[in-house]
Amino acid sequence: MTTTKLIDVARTAGVSPTTVSRVLNNTGPVNEGTRARVLAVVAELGYKPTGGVRPQPRKEQRTIALVISDILNPFFPEIVRGVEDEAGTNGLTMLLCNTSEDPQREAQALTTLIERQVDGIIVCASRIESSALVTLYEQSKIPLVIINKNLNHPEIPCILIDFENAAYRSTQHLLRLNHTRIAYLAGNSLASPSLARRRGIEMALRERNRTLQLEWCPTSFPNVEGGFQAMSSLLSRPRAEQPTAVIAYNDIMALGALHAIRTYGLRVPDDISVVGCDGIAMAAHSNPPLTTIDQPKYRMGQLAMQMLRLLIEGRNAPSSGYTLMESPLIVRESTAPCVP
């Protein structure tokens, strides 16, 4: 005879094992509808807790996890602070996991967090396939919120920037400055955020009967050194084959590009205009100050934590939508009209 386990109750009720344990041990807030559903499944399956069932921590000890892709990228600390401040206000402890832009490391981190039965998970700038994230959620039912990726799942809130439109607006800005030879420092060109930016650039160029040349889309690790290397590969070409403007995958790649341009004896924006993306604080203090697409990073982290708390407490209604954040183009001194 097969013994019913806590995980069986969780799957049948469509909730996380943590929620089942919280109902049975009365160790935290649970929506009354959810509580009734869990108790009904417990009765239906004849589940009987044993001494081996480990009570979950009380409310003041509840733990959530934030998974980020690069702790060295200045984009992430503001998101971390937003999540942490909101978590602290609500008596939650936060675990921080860095995956160093490695999809396998991210998958392993999520698997470990699920095994530890954390109360909820926020994933920012995921590098694994959307289908893999959905599968992990469906298997565990641990509350999940995603930043900067849209999973299109009714039970997984997503907070994101329209990167395709952001790149489109960046390209329009350069086109208005009479730049037509525009390059894209793509970072990891196969990642969905990079592909979205590329689509936006190509869309704007097509409107002017231009194309984004493949040789002007160098790939690299999306950090300062990667930006330097990608920009250097473009500047190693004869001057007539060099772009007059570049859009970088993120701000730190753009900072690397600024260094490379200076190394080759050229000037920004006199010889080449540069646009970044993220709106990190140091972008305003680079030499010259960087034109960039801004992201409300602190607010994104704060909002993600607010959504996760509602999910943990069973108070978030299913929805097929997502939250789209504003992403204004901040024009600074790194872009200027193209001089023939």
mmCIF file of C-alpha atoms in Angstrom, residues 22 27-29 57-64 90-94 119 309 312-313:
data_model
loop_
_atom_site.group_PDB
_atom_site.id
_atom_site.type_symbol
_atom_site.label_atom_id
_atom_site.label_comp_id
_atom_site.label_asym_id
_atom_site.label_seq_id
_atom_site.Cartn_x
_atom_site.Cartn_y
_atom_site.Cartn_z
ATOM 1 C CA ARG A 22 1.727 25.908 7.188
ATOM 2 C CA THR A 27 2.690 28.353 11.421
ATOM 3 C CA GLY A 28 1.797 31.244 9.102
ATOM 4 C CA PRO A 29 -0.984 33.128 7.287
ATOM 5 C CA PRO A 57 9.535 28.097 10.368
ATOM 6 C CA ARG A 58 7.165 30.550 11.946
ATOM 7 C CA LYS A 59 6.194 33.737 10.177
ATOM 8 C CA GLU A 60 9.072 35.798 11.532
ATOM 9 C CA GLN A 61 11.518 33.196 10.176
ATOM 10 C CA ARG A 62 10.010 32.757 6.727
ATOM 11 C CA THR A 63 12.577 32.865 3.932
ATOM 12 C CA ILE A 64 12.420 34.016 0.338
ATOM 13 C CA ASN A 90 7.234 42.179 6.320
ATOM 14 C CA GLY A 91 9.402 40.017 8.578
ATOM 15 C CA LEU A 92 10.907 37.916 5.790
ATOM 16 C CA THR A 93 14.516 36.787 5.505
ATOM 17 C CA MET A 94 16.116 37.000 2.054
ATOM 18 C CA ASP A 119 8.613 30.236 1.010
ATOM 19 C CA ARG A 309 4.166 38.157 -0.451
ATOM 20 C CA ILE A 312 2.814 33.325 -0.217
ATOM 21 C CA GLU A 313 -0.274 34.416 1.686
#
